[in-house]
Amino acid sequence: ASDVYKRQDLAAIAAMKTGVEISVAGGVKANTAAQVRDAGATIIVAGAAIYGAADPAASATEITKIAHG
């Protein structure tokens, strides 16, 4: 599925207001974290974007800042 459809699905689930945390893992990077957050994710997992970065600490800090808006 395309990223657009994935974000639409995520937004639809978030709109249900179930009260549960919504986690997204896979493909989350600094340039996609805000889109995932804005679509309704409350937990963002960014593994390869951090561990594969030249500076993992800086990458983790950047993604965390984006995730917290």
CSV table of C-alpha atoms in Angstrom, one decimal:
chain,number,residue,atom,x,y,z
A,1,ALA,CA,0.0,0.0,0.0
A,2,SER,CA,1.2,3.5,-0.6
A,3,ASP,CA,2.1,5.8,2.2
A,4,VAL,CA,-1.0,7.9,1.5
A,5,TYR,CA,-3.3,5.0,2.0
A,6,LYS,CA,-1.3,4.0,5.2
A,7,ARG,CA,-1.7,7.5,6.6
A,8,GLN,CA,-5.4,7.5,5.7
A,9,ASP,CA,-5.9,4.1,7.5
A,10,LEU,CA,-4.0,5.4,10.5
A,11,ALA,CA,-6.1,8.5,10.6
A,12,ALA,CA,-9.3,6.5,10.4
A,13,ILE,CA,-8.3,4.3,13.3
A,14,ALA,CA,-7.3,7.3,15.4
A,15,ALA,CA,-10.7,8.9,14.6
A,16,MET,CA,-12.4,6.0,16.3
A,17,LYS,CA,-11.2,7.5,19.7
A,18,THR,CA,-10.9,4.1,21.3
A,19,GLY,CA,-8.5,5.4,24.0
A,20,VAL,CA,-5.8,2.9,23.0
A,21,GLU,CA,-2.3,3.9,22.1
A,22,ILE,CA,-1.5,3.6,18.3
A,23,SER,CA,2.0,2.4,17.4
A,24,VAL,CA,3.6,2.7,14.0
A,25,ALA,CA,6.8,0.9,13.2
A,26,GLY,CA,8.6,0.5,9.9
A,27,GLY,CA,9.7,3.2,7.5
A,28,VAL,CA,9.7,5.9,10.2
A,29,LYS,CA,12.5,8.4,9.6
A,30,ALA,CA,13.0,12.1,10.4
A,31,ASN,CA,11.2,13.1,7.2
A,32,THR,CA,8.2,10.9,7.9
A,33,ALA,CA,7.8,11.1,11.7
A,34,ALA,CA,5.6,14.3,11.6
A,35,GLN,CA,3.3,12.7,9.0
A,36,VAL,CA,2.9,9.6,11.2
A,37,ARG,CA,2.3,11.7,14.3
A,38,ASP,CA,-0.2,14.0,12.5
A,39,ALA,CA,-2.1,11.0,11.2
A,40,GLY,CA,-2.7,9.8,14.8
A,41,ALA,CA,0.2,7.6,16.0
A,42,THR,CA,0.9,8.0,19.7
A,43,ILE,CA,3.9,5.7,19.7
A,44,ILE,CA,6.5,6.0,16.9
A,45,VAL,CA,9.1,3.3,16.5
A,46,ALA,CA,12.2,4.3,14.4
A,47,GLY,CA,14.7,1.5,14.5
A,48,ALA,CA,16.8,1.5,11.3
A,49,ALA,CA,16.6,5.3,11.1
A,50,ILE,CA,18.4,5.5,14.4
A,51,TYR,CA,20.7,2.5,14.4
A,52,GLY,CA,21.7,2.9,10.7
A,53,ALA,CA,22.5,6.6,11.1
A,54,ALA,CA,26.0,8.0,11.1
A,55,ASP,CA,25.1,9.6,14.4
A,56,PRO,CA,22.5,7.5,16.1
A,57,ALA,CA,22.2,9.8,19.1
A,58,ALA,CA,21.5,12.9,16.9
A,59,SER,CA,19.0,10.9,14.8
A,60,ALA,CA,17.2,9.7,17.9
A,61,THR,CA,17.1,13.3,19.3
A,62,GLU,CA,15.8,14.7,16.0
A,63,ILE,CA,13.0,12.1,15.6
A,64,THR,CA,12.0,12.4,19.2
A,65,LYS,CA,11.6,16.2,18.8
A,66,ILE,CA,9.5,15.7,15.7
A,67,ALA,CA,7.4,13.0,17.4
A,68,HIS,CA,6.6,15.3,20.3
A,69,GLY,CA,5.7,18.1,18.0
